Short mmCIF file of C-alpha atoms in Angstrom, two decimals:
data_model
loop_
_atom_site.label_atom_id
_atom_site.label_comp_id
_atom_site.label_asym_id
_atom_site.label_seq_id
_atom_site.Cartn_x
_atom_site.Cartn_y
_atom_site.Cartn_z
CA MET A 265 -251.66 -3.90 160.30
CA LEU A 266 -250.01 -2.99 163.61
CA LEU A 267 -246.32 -3.47 164.09
CA PHE A 268 -245.23 -4.12 167.63
CA LEU A 269 -242.22 -4.96 169.68
CA ILE A 270 -241.92 -6.28 173.19
CA LEU A 271 -238.86 -4.53 174.50
CA GLY A 272 -236.36 -6.13 176.83
CA VAL A 273 -236.41 -4.77 180.34
CA LEU A 274 -233.27 -3.41 181.94
CA SER A 275 -233.98 -2.54 185.57
CA GLY A 276 -237.34 -1.10 184.64
CA PRO A 277 -241.02 -1.94 184.12
CA GLU A 278 -242.27 -3.91 181.14
CA VAL A 279 -242.52 -1.72 178.06
CA THR A 280 -244.41 -2.45 174.84
CA LYS A 281 -244.22 -0.35 171.70
CA TYR A 282 -246.59 -0.27 168.72
CA VAL A 283 -246.54 1.69 165.48
CA LEU A 284 -249.93 2.35 163.88
CA ASP A 285 -250.44 2.43 160.12
CA ASN A 286 -250.61 6.23 160.18
CA GLY A 287 -247.13 6.44 161.73
CA LEU A 288 -248.26 7.16 165.29
CA ARG A 289 -246.02 5.55 167.90
CA VAL A 290 -247.75 4.14 170.99
CA VAL A 291 -245.87 3.00 174.08
CA PHE A 292 -247.23 1.15 177.12
CA VAL A 293 -245.31 1.10 180.40
CA GLU A 294 -246.80 -1.35 182.90
CA ASP A 295 -247.01 -0.65 186.63
CA HIS A 296 -249.98 -2.31 188.30
CA SER A 297 -249.26 -1.01 191.81
CA ALA A 298 -252.27 1.35 191.71
CA PRO A 299 -255.46 1.54 189.59
CA VAL A 300 -254.34 4.68 187.73
CA PHE A 301 -252.61 5.51 184.48
CA ALA A 302 -250.77 8.49 183.05
CA GLY A 303 -251.58 9.57 179.52
CA VAL A 304 -248.96 11.56 177.62
CA VAL A 305 -249.26 12.88 174.07
CA GLN A 306 -245.94 14.35 172.95
CA PHE A 307 -245.20 16.07 169.65
CA ASP A 308 -241.88 16.77 167.97
CA VAL A 309 -243.06 20.37 167.69
CA GLY A 310 -241.50 23.37 169.39
CA SER A 311 -239.94 26.75 168.83
CA TYR A 312 -237.21 25.21 166.65
CA LEU A 313 -239.82 24.95 163.86
CA GLU A 314 -240.64 28.65 164.03
CA HIS A 315 -239.11 31.67 162.33
CA PRO A 316 -239.18 35.43 162.95
CA GLY A 317 -242.73 36.60 162.39
CA ILE A 318 -244.37 33.58 164.02
CA THR A 319 -242.21 33.08 167.13
CA GLY A 320 -244.36 31.71 169.95
CA VAL A 321 -246.82 29.94 167.66
CA SER A 322 -246.05 26.51 169.18
CA HIS A 323 -246.87 27.78 172.67
CA LEU A 324 -249.97 29.66 171.52
CA LEU A 325 -251.18 26.50 169.77
CA GLU A 326 -250.74 24.57 173.02
CA HIS A 327 -253.12 27.05 174.69
CA MET A 328 -255.65 26.77 171.87
CA LEU A 329 -255.78 22.97 172.13
CA PHE A 330 -257.49 23.30 175.51
CA LYS A 331 -260.32 25.28 173.90
CA GLY A 332 -261.97 22.18 172.50
CA SER A 333 -263.00 20.90 169.10
CA LYS A 334 -266.03 20.82 166.86
CA LYS A 335 -267.71 18.62 169.49
CA LEU A 336 -266.12 19.80 172.73
CA GLY A 337 -266.41 23.34 174.04
CA THR A 338 -269.52 24.35 172.10
CA ILE A 339 -273.27 23.89 172.16
CA ASP A 340 -273.70 24.63 168.44
CA TYR A 341 -270.58 24.56 166.31
CA GLY A 342 -272.50 25.33 163.12
CA ARG A 343 -273.58 28.74 164.46
CA GLU A 344 -270.32 29.32 166.27
CA LYS A 345 -268.23 28.69 163.14
CA LYS A 346 -269.91 31.57 161.28
CA ILE A 347 -269.38 33.94 164.21
CA ILE A 348 -265.72 32.94 164.54
CA GLN A 349 -265.12 33.57 160.83
CA ARG A 350 -266.76 37.00 161.00
CA ILE A 351 -264.65 37.92 164.06
CA TRP A 352 -261.52 36.93 162.14
CA ASP A 353 -262.62 39.02 159.15
CA ILE A 354 -263.14 42.09 161.33
CA TYR A 355 -259.74 41.79 162.98
CA GLU A 356 -258.21 41.58 159.50
CA LYS A 357 -259.98 44.77 158.38
CA LEU A 358 -259.39 46.88 161.51
CA PRO A 359 -255.80 48.00 160.76
CA TYR A 360 -256.86 49.39 157.37
CA ALA A 361 -260.18 51.01 158.35
CA ASP A 362 -260.70 54.76 158.77
CA SER A 363 -261.88 56.06 162.15
CA LEU A 364 -265.61 55.91 161.29
CA GLU A 365 -265.45 52.40 159.86
CA ARG A 366 -263.22 51.27 162.73
CA SER A 367 -265.83 52.42 165.23
CA LYS A 368 -268.56 50.44 163.43
CA LEU A 369 -266.38 47.34 163.20
CA ARG A 370 -265.56 47.47 166.91
CA GLU A 371 -269.23 47.76 167.79
CA GLU A 372 -270.01 44.73 165.63
CA LEU A 373 -267.07 42.89 167.17
CA LYS A 374 -268.39 43.50 170.66
CA LYS A 375 -271.80 42.04 169.75
CA LEU A 376 -270.25 39.04 168.00
CA LYS A 377 -268.11 38.21 171.03
CA GLU A 378 -271.20 38.35 173.24
CA GLU A 379 -272.96 35.94 170.86
CA GLU A 380 -269.94 33.67 170.80
CA LYS A 381 -269.86 33.46 174.61
CA LYS A 382 -273.41 32.11 174.62
CA LEU A 383 -272.30 29.19 172.45
CA VAL A 384 -269.03 28.37 174.22
CA VAL A 385 -268.84 25.73 176.95
CA SER A 386 -265.88 27.11 178.85
CA GLU A 387 -263.12 24.66 179.89
CA GLU A 388 -265.22 21.63 178.96
CA ILE A 389 -262.18 19.37 178.53
CA TRP A 390 -260.95 20.20 182.04
CA LYS A 391 -264.42 19.70 183.53
CA ILE A 392 -264.92 16.28 181.94
CA TYR A 393 -261.55 15.03 183.10
CA TYR A 394 -261.94 16.26 186.66
CA ARG A 395 -265.46 14.82 186.82
CA VAL A 396 -264.07 11.33 186.16
CA GLY A 397 -261.22 11.65 188.65
CA GLY A 398 -258.49 13.24 186.52
CA ALA A 399 -255.50 14.98 188.10
CA ASN A 400 -252.29 16.77 187.12
CA MET A 401 -253.73 17.80 183.76
CA ASN A 402 -251.36 20.17 182.03
CA ALA A 403 -249.18 20.81 179.01
CA SER A 404 -245.80 22.30 178.24
CA THR A 405 -244.01 23.69 175.22
CA GLY A 406 -240.25 23.79 174.80
CA ASN A 407 -237.66 24.44 172.12
CA THR A 408 -238.06 20.96 170.66
CA SER A 409 -241.33 19.44 171.90
CA THR A 410 -244.86 20.02 173.12
CA GLN A 411 -246.60 17.59 175.45
CA TYR A 412 -250.03 17.12 177.00
CA PHE A 413 -250.48 14.93 180.05
CA LEU A 414 -252.69 13.89 182.98
CA LEU A 415 -253.49 11.10 185.44
CA LEU A 416 -256.77 9.19 185.38
CA PRO A 417 -258.32 6.12 187.01
CA SER A 418 -257.41 3.09 184.90
CA ASN A 419 -261.06 2.41 184.04
CA LYS A 420 -261.29 5.80 182.25
CA LYS A 421 -258.95 5.08 179.34
CA GLU A 422 -261.73 5.39 176.80
CA VAL A 423 -262.65 8.86 178.08
CA TRP A 424 -259.01 9.86 177.59
CA ALA A 425 -258.73 8.32 174.12
CA LYS A 426 -261.96 9.90 172.94
CA ILE A 427 -261.07 13.42 174.11
CA GLU A 428 -257.40 13.43 173.11
CA SER A 429 -257.95 11.97 169.65
CA ASP A 430 -260.75 14.46 169.02
CA ARG A 431 -258.92 17.61 170.02
CA PHE A 432 -255.74 16.74 168.13
CA GLN A 433 -257.65 15.94 164.94
CA ASN A 434 -260.42 18.54 165.07
CA LEU A 435 -258.97 21.74 166.52
CA VAL A 436 -261.16 24.85 166.63
CA LEU A 437 -259.42 28.18 167.27
CA ARG A 438 -262.10 29.24 169.71
CA GLU A 439 -261.77 32.66 171.42
CA PHE A 440 -258.49 33.08 169.58
CA TYR A 441 -257.87 36.77 170.14
CA SER A 442 -258.68 36.74 173.85
CA GLU A 443 -256.34 33.75 174.34
CA ARG A 444 -253.67 35.54 172.35
CA ASP A 445 -253.94 38.39 174.86
CA VAL A 446 -253.57 35.90 177.73
CA VAL A 447 -250.37 34.55 176.19
CA ASN A 448 -249.01 38.04 175.65
CA GLU A 449 -249.67 38.89 179.28
CA GLU A 450 -247.71 35.78 180.21
CA ARG A 451 -244.92 37.12 177.99
CA ARG A 452 -245.00 40.48 179.80
CA MET A 453 -244.76 38.77 183.17
CA GLY A 454 -241.62 37.06 181.93
CA ASP A 455 -240.24 40.43 180.88
CA GLY A 456 -240.46 41.47 184.52
CA ASN A 457 -238.62 38.41 185.80
CA PRO A 458 -234.84 38.97 185.91
CA SER A 459 -234.01 35.26 185.63
CA SER A 460 -236.20 34.92 182.52
CA VAL A 461 -234.69 38.04 180.97
CA LEU A 462 -231.16 36.81 181.69
CA TRP A 463 -231.93 33.46 180.06
CA ASP A 464 -233.52 35.06 176.98
CA ASN A 465 -230.46 37.24 176.47
CA LEU A 466 -227.99 34.44 177.19
CA ILE A 467 -229.45 32.03 174.65
CA ALA A 468 -229.93 34.78 172.05
CA THR A 469 -226.26 35.72 172.42
CA ALA A 470 -224.94 32.16 172.57
CA TYR A 471 -226.78 31.10 169.39
CA ILE A 472 -226.54 33.45 166.42
CA ALA A 473 -228.01 31.08 163.83
CA ALA A 474 -229.75 28.03 165.34
CA PRO A 475 -233.55 28.31 165.74
CA VAL A 476 -233.45 27.93 169.53
CA ARG A 477 -232.28 31.52 169.98
CA TRP A 478 -235.73 33.10 170.38
CA PRO A 479 -237.92 32.63 173.47
CA VAL A 480 -240.29 29.67 173.44
CA ILE A 481 -243.12 32.03 174.36
CA GLY A 482 -242.21 34.24 171.39
CA TRP A 483 -241.60 37.93 170.93
CA GLU A 484 -244.45 40.29 171.76
CA SER A 485 -244.79 41.75 168.26
CA ASP A 486 -245.10 38.24 166.79
CA ILE A 487 -247.63 37.11 169.39
CA MET A 488 -249.83 40.16 168.86
CA ASN A 489 -249.70 40.05 165.05
CA ILE A 490 -249.99 36.35 164.31
CA THR A 491 -253.26 35.46 162.59
CA PRO A 492 -255.62 32.52 163.19
CA GLN A 493 -254.88 31.27 159.68
CA GLU A 494 -251.13 31.19 160.39
CA VAL A 495 -251.76 29.17 163.56
CA MET A 496 -254.10 26.78 161.75
CA ASP A 497 -251.61 26.29 158.91
CA TYR A 498 -248.86 25.54 161.45
CA TYR A 499 -251.14 23.06 163.24
CA LYS A 500 -252.11 21.20 160.05
CA LYS A 501 -248.50 21.00 158.88
CA ASN A 502 -246.91 19.87 162.14
CA TYR A 503 -249.54 18.12 164.30
CA VAL A 504 -249.40 14.90 162.33
CA PRO A 505 -249.26 11.28 163.58
CA GLU A 506 -245.68 10.76 162.40
CA ARG A 507 -244.51 13.55 164.71
CA CYS A 508 -246.40 12.22 167.71
CA VAL A 509 -245.69 9.71 170.48
CA ILE A 510 -248.39 8.49 172.86
CA VAL A 511 -247.48 6.84 176.16
CA LEU A 512 -249.85 5.16 178.59
CA ALA A 513 -248.09 4.23 181.83
CA GLY A 514 -249.39 2.57 184.97
CA ASP A 515 -252.26 0.12 185.22
CA VAL A 516 -252.29 -0.70 181.51
CA TYR A 517 -252.68 -3.91 179.51
CA PRO A 518 -251.05 -3.47 176.08
CA GLU A 519 -252.82 -6.21 174.13
CA LYS A 520 -256.22 -4.99 175.29
CA ASP A 521 -255.59 -1.24 175.43
CA ILE A 522 -253.98 -0.95 171.99
CA LYS A 523 -257.38 -1.83 170.51
CA LEU A 524 -258.84 1.21 172.24
CA VAL A 525 -256.02 3.45 171.04
CA LYS A 526 -256.38 2.16 167.49
CA LYS A 527 -260.16 2.70 167.58
CA TYR A 528 -259.76 6.43 168.22
CA PHE A 529 -256.28 7.41 167.05
CA GLY A 530 -256.26 5.05 164.06
CA ARG A 531 -258.70 7.44 162.34
CA TRP A 532 -256.06 10.16 162.40
CA LYS A 533 -255.20 10.72 158.76
CA LYS A 534 -251.62 9.97 157.79
CA ARG A 535 -249.85 13.08 156.52
CA LYS A 536 -246.19 13.26 155.65
CA PRO A 537 -244.61 16.06 157.67
CA PRO A 538 -242.56 18.57 155.67
CA LEU A 539 -238.82 18.19 155.44
CA ILE A 540 -237.12 20.12 158.23
CA ARG A 541 -233.85 21.92 157.62
CA ILE A 542 -232.40 23.06 160.92
CA THR A 543 -229.83 25.82 160.68
CA GLN A 544 -226.78 24.65 162.59
CA GLU A 545 -224.70 26.92 164.77
CA PRO A 546 -221.34 27.96 163.27
CA GLU A 547 -218.20 27.59 165.32
CA GLN A 548 -217.85 30.33 167.90
CA ARG A 549 -214.73 32.45 167.45
CA GLY A 550 -214.06 34.43 170.57
CA THR A 551 -215.88 35.48 173.73
CA ARG A 552 -219.35 36.99 173.33
CA ARG A 553 -220.61 39.49 175.89
CA ALA A 554 -223.80 41.35 176.64
CA HIS A 555 -225.13 43.39 179.56
CA VAL A 556 -228.81 43.90 180.42
CA GLU A 557 -229.90 47.02 182.28
CA PHE A 558 -232.42 45.81 184.84
CA ARG A 559 -233.42 46.83 188.36
CA ALA A 560 -232.62 43.59 190.11
CA THR A 561 -230.01 41.84 192.19
CA PRO A 562 -226.94 41.42 189.94
CA ARG A 563 -226.63 38.05 188.26
CA MET A 564 -224.46 36.47 185.58
CA GLY A 565 -224.94 33.72 183.02
CA ILE A 566 -222.03 31.97 181.30
CA ALA A 567 -222.62 29.53 178.43
CA PHE A 568 -220.53 27.17 176.31
CA HIS A 569 -221.54 25.21 173.22
CA GLY A 570 -221.23 21.49 173.87
CA PRO A 571 -221.61 18.17 172.03
CA TYR A 572 -224.86 16.81 170.62
CA TYR A 573 -227.17 14.87 172.92
CA GLY A 574 -226.69 11.10 172.94
CA THR A 575 -222.91 11.14 172.57
CA LYS A 576 -220.52 9.98 175.27
CA ASP A 577 -219.08 13.51 175.38
CA TYR A 578 -222.54 14.88 176.12
CA PHE A 579 -222.99 12.72 179.21
CA ALA A 580 -219.44 13.47 180.35
CA LEU A 581 -220.37 17.16 180.16
CA GLU A 582 -223.49 16.49 182.26
CA LEU A 583 -221.29 14.88 184.91
CA LEU A 584 -218.87 17.83 184.78
CA SER A 585 -221.80 20.18 185.38
CA MET A 586 -222.81 18.18 188.46
CA ILE A 587 -219.23 18.04 189.76
CA LEU A 588 -219.03 21.83 189.50
CA THR A 589 -222.25 22.89 191.24
CA ASP A 590 -224.40 19.98 192.45
CA GLY A 591 -224.56 19.97 196.25
CA ASN A 592 -222.84 21.87 199.03
CA SER A 593 -219.61 19.89 198.59
CA SER A 594 -219.34 20.70 194.86
CA ILE A 595 -216.28 22.59 193.65
CA MET A 596 -217.90 25.91 192.78
CA ARG A 597 -220.14 25.96 195.85
CA GLN A 598 -217.03 25.66 198.01
CA GLU A 599 -214.90 28.09 196.02
CA LEU A 600 -217.53 30.75 195.28
CA VAL A 601 -220.32 30.56 197.85
CA ASP A 602 -218.39 29.38 200.91
CA LYS A 603 -215.67 31.97 200.26
CA GLY A 604 -218.15 34.84 199.94
CA ILE A 605 -217.65 35.57 196.24
CA ALA A 606 -221.20 34.56 195.26
CA THR A 607 -224.50 33.93 197.01
CA SER A 608 -225.43 31.10 194.65
CA VAL A 609 -224.08 29.14 191.70
CA ASN A 610 -225.84 26.58 189.50
CA SER A 611 -225.00 24.76 186.31
CA TYR A 612 -227.16 23.00 183.70
CA VAL A 613 -226.74 21.41 180.28
CA MET A 614 -229.47 22.05 177.69
CA ASP A 615 -229.54 19.19 175.20
CA PHE A 616 -232.04 20.37 172.51
CA ASP A 617 -232.79 16.75 171.52
CA LYS A 618 -229.85 16.36 169.09
CA LYS A 619 -231.31 19.08 166.84
CA VAL A 620 -228.53 21.58 167.57
CA VAL A 621 -225.39 21.53 169.71
CA SER A 622 -226.00 21.48 173.45
CA LEU A 623 -225.35 24.38 175.80
CA MET A 624 -223.68 24.18 179.19
CA THR A 625 -224.62 27.09 181.42
CA ILE A 626 -223.32 28.44 184.72
CA PHE A 627 -225.44 30.97 186.62
CA VAL A 628 -223.86 33.00 189.40
CA ASN A 629 -225.28 35.65 191.74
CA PRO A 630 -222.40 37.86 192.98
CA ALA A 631 -222.15 38.41 196.73
CA PRO A 632 -222.71 41.99 197.99
CA GLY A 633 -219.61 44.05 197.31
CA LYS A 634 -218.38 41.77 194.51
CA ASN A 635 -218.50 43.03 190.94
CA PHE A 636 -218.99 41.03 187.76
CA LYS A 637 -215.30 41.02 186.83
CA GLU A 638 -214.30 39.54 190.17
CA VAL A 639 -216.90 36.80 189.83
CA GLU A 640 -216.00 36.05 186.21
CA ASP A 641 -212.29 35.89 187.04
CA SER A 642 -213.04 33.52 189.92
CA VAL A 643 -215.16 31.21 187.75
CA PHE A 644 -212.51 30.89 185.04
CA SER A 645 -209.74 30.58 187.60
CA ILE A 646 -211.56 27.58 189.08
CA LEU A 647 -212.04 26.02 185.63
CA GLU A 648 -208.38 26.49 184.70
CA SER A 649 -207.31 25.08 188.06
CA ILE A 650 -209.37 21.93 187.45
CA LYS A 651 -207.77 21.54 184.02
CA LYS A 652 -204.35 21.48 185.70
CA GLU A 653 -205.15 19.55 188.88
CA GLY A 654 -207.91 17.25 187.63
CA ILE A 655 -210.97 15.96 189.47
CA SER A 656 -211.11 13.30 192.14
CA GLN A 657 -212.54 9.83 191.74
CA ARG A 658 -214.76 10.64 194.70
CA SER A 659 -216.28 13.69 192.94
CA LEU A 660 -216.95 11.67 189.81
CA LYS A 661 -218.53 8.82 191.77
CA ARG A 662 -220.80 11.23 193.65
CA ALA A 663 -221.90 12.84 190.37
CA LYS A 664 -222.59 9.42 188.83
CA ASN A 665 -224.62 8.32 191.84
CA ASN A 666 -226.71 11.49 191.78
CA TYR A 667 -227.26 11.20 188.03
CA LYS A 668 -228.40 7.59 188.33
CA LYS A 669 -230.58 8.42 191.32
CA ASP A 670 -232.34 11.12 189.29
CA ILE A 671 -233.07 8.72 186.43
CA LEU A 672 -234.29 5.93 188.70
CA SER A 673 -236.48 8.30 190.73
CA TRP A 674 -238.56 8.91 187.59
CA GLN A 675 -239.59 5.25 187.70
CA LYS A 676 -241.37 5.80 191.03
CA ASN A 677 -243.94 8.18 189.52
CA VAL A 678 -246.10 6.96 186.65
CA LEU A 679 -246.50 10.45 185.18
CA TRP A 680 -242.76 11.11 185.08
CA MET A 681 -242.25 7.57 183.82
CA ALA A 682 -244.63 8.28 180.94
CA ILE A 683 -243.07 11.64 180.09
CA GLY A 684 -239.59 10.11 180.16
CA ALA A 685 -240.60 7.20 177.93
CA ALA A 686 -242.25 9.61 175.46
CA SER A 687 -239.13 11.78 175.26
CA ASN A 688 -236.86 8.75 174.87
CA GLU A 689 -238.98 7.36 172.05
CA ARG A 690 -239.39 10.69 170.28
CA VAL A 691 -235.70 11.61 170.38
CA MET A 692 -233.89 8.26 170.30
CA GLY A 693 -236.53 5.85 168.99
CA ASP A 694 -236.24 3.83 172.20
CA PRO A 695 -238.63 4.37 175.15
CA GLU A 696 -236.12 2.68 177.46
CA TYR A 697 -233.17 4.77 176.39
CA SER A 698 -232.69 6.10 179.94
CA PHE A 699 -231.45 2.67 181.00
CA LYS A 700 -228.83 2.77 178.24
CA VAL A 701 -227.78 6.15 179.61
CA LEU A 702 -227.17 4.50 182.98
CA LYS A 703 -224.71 2.13 181.29
CA THR A 704 -222.99 5.02 179.50
CA ILE A 705 -222.70 7.01 182.72
CA GLU A 706 -221.11 4.04 184.47
CA GLU A 707 -218.49 3.74 181.72
CA ILE A 708 -217.36 7.38 181.84
CA LYS A 709 -213.93 7.87 183.35
CA ILE A 710 -212.08 10.86 184.76
CA GLU A 711 -210.23 11.23 181.44
CA ASP A 712 -213.56 11.59 179.60
CA VAL A 713 -214.69 14.41 181.88
CA MET A 714 -211.32 16.14 181.62
CA ASN A 715 -211.44 15.85 177.83
CA VAL A 716 -214.78 17.66 177.55
CA LEU A 717 -213.63 20.29 180.04
CA LYS A 718 -210.59 21.06 177.89
CA LYS A 719 -212.44 20.72 174.58
CA TYR A 720 -215.55 22.81 175.26
CA ILE A 721 -214.95 25.02 178.32
CA SER A 722 -212.71 28.04 177.83
CA LEU A 723 -212.97 31.82 177.83
CA ASP A 724 -212.68 32.10 174.06
CA ARG A 725 -215.66 29.74 173.67
CA ALA A 726 -217.76 31.48 176.32
CA THR A 727 -220.86 33.64 176.11
CA ILE A 728 -221.12 35.91 179.16
CA VAL A 729 -224.25 37.91 179.94
CA THR A 730 -224.66 40.09 183.02
CA LEU A 731 -227.85 41.65 184.35
CA GLY A 732 -228.40 44.41 186.91
CA GLY A 733 -225.71 46.10 188.95
CA GLU A 734 -222.84 47.75 187.13
CA LYS A 735 -221.39 46.64 183.79
#
């Protein structure tokens, strides 16, 4: 029997939530302004579930889920299955084979891959969706979630339900090794991007224990050594209804459309996900520093552990971040960029969905002729000055207005509306949680912002990573 709840609306569209017998949560967000809907399938699966040896498996799995199923992406799965298994067997034998046997195995592998290609219907999922008017089809993997989304005409909901339910229940690791190479090439491209390298080193230095310290894409040695069986085991363990939220937003009719969702997703077998123990970050005792040798314009990242997401302190820290760097009139833009100390400065707060403590970051690009020490001294001088002099009511009001504007702007786009509702439901158990955030933001006072500044932001709590230029 379905459980459902019509949720009260606070400055937003009508939202209806159901929970299927298998534990799958389904949310409808109504907006009948256009005959389209956004479909989002979001899993509580990300790099936080990984460990050294299989880093990047969540992202690799995301790639594999576009390869199809036993029905999609193949003209004869029975024949293809045998070829896939033999390819896996050969890859397992290759590292241990002598040169003569290795040569024979590689020749067989080449022939098998040619046979496999004849049976594969490349990108069939994409082709079906685009044929029926789909748009914005994509997916993303993060530290704490993986999501799949697209826009479709509202009369194509059954096409969506049929495809999505099939691929999430009946995954086939088709063309696994070639896709693994694609992912590793993506990893290498990131290794050539100074901003990506700075971020990887900053988060790995800021967190010494919590499982968000490795890159979402994974380390190269893990990507290139992970086996199909390890990926399949990870999929079966974690891609379960209880860890999934589905959102349909736009031209949807909950009472009618839930029957369609139940028809296809109700078949998904209920499986209890394993207990998750997340290693929590110990208290930081002293400044942490690292320098990355890299041929690039010098840049610096500074990070501070913050409060958990959902607390009043967390949202006060978000407002502090905006006061510091959001807009040309922000404090650090005026003190660093306008005065020629830096060419750019930005600040963000990573929340990690309450799983581990948040991280406030400040990224600064030194101006020509300015070294890292000068920039660092300037940043901390500004922070200490604010602690003594405080912030203005005007700065706080501007930050609040911008924060609220960002949240409300999501409601103007059905895809962003759907993604936001999915995240809210997955993390907080409330698809309309963003509207509660608006209330919390409004209640925050100058004292609250000053308290988090003094509590979390100081040199002895900082992680400082520099890249390029001189140490």
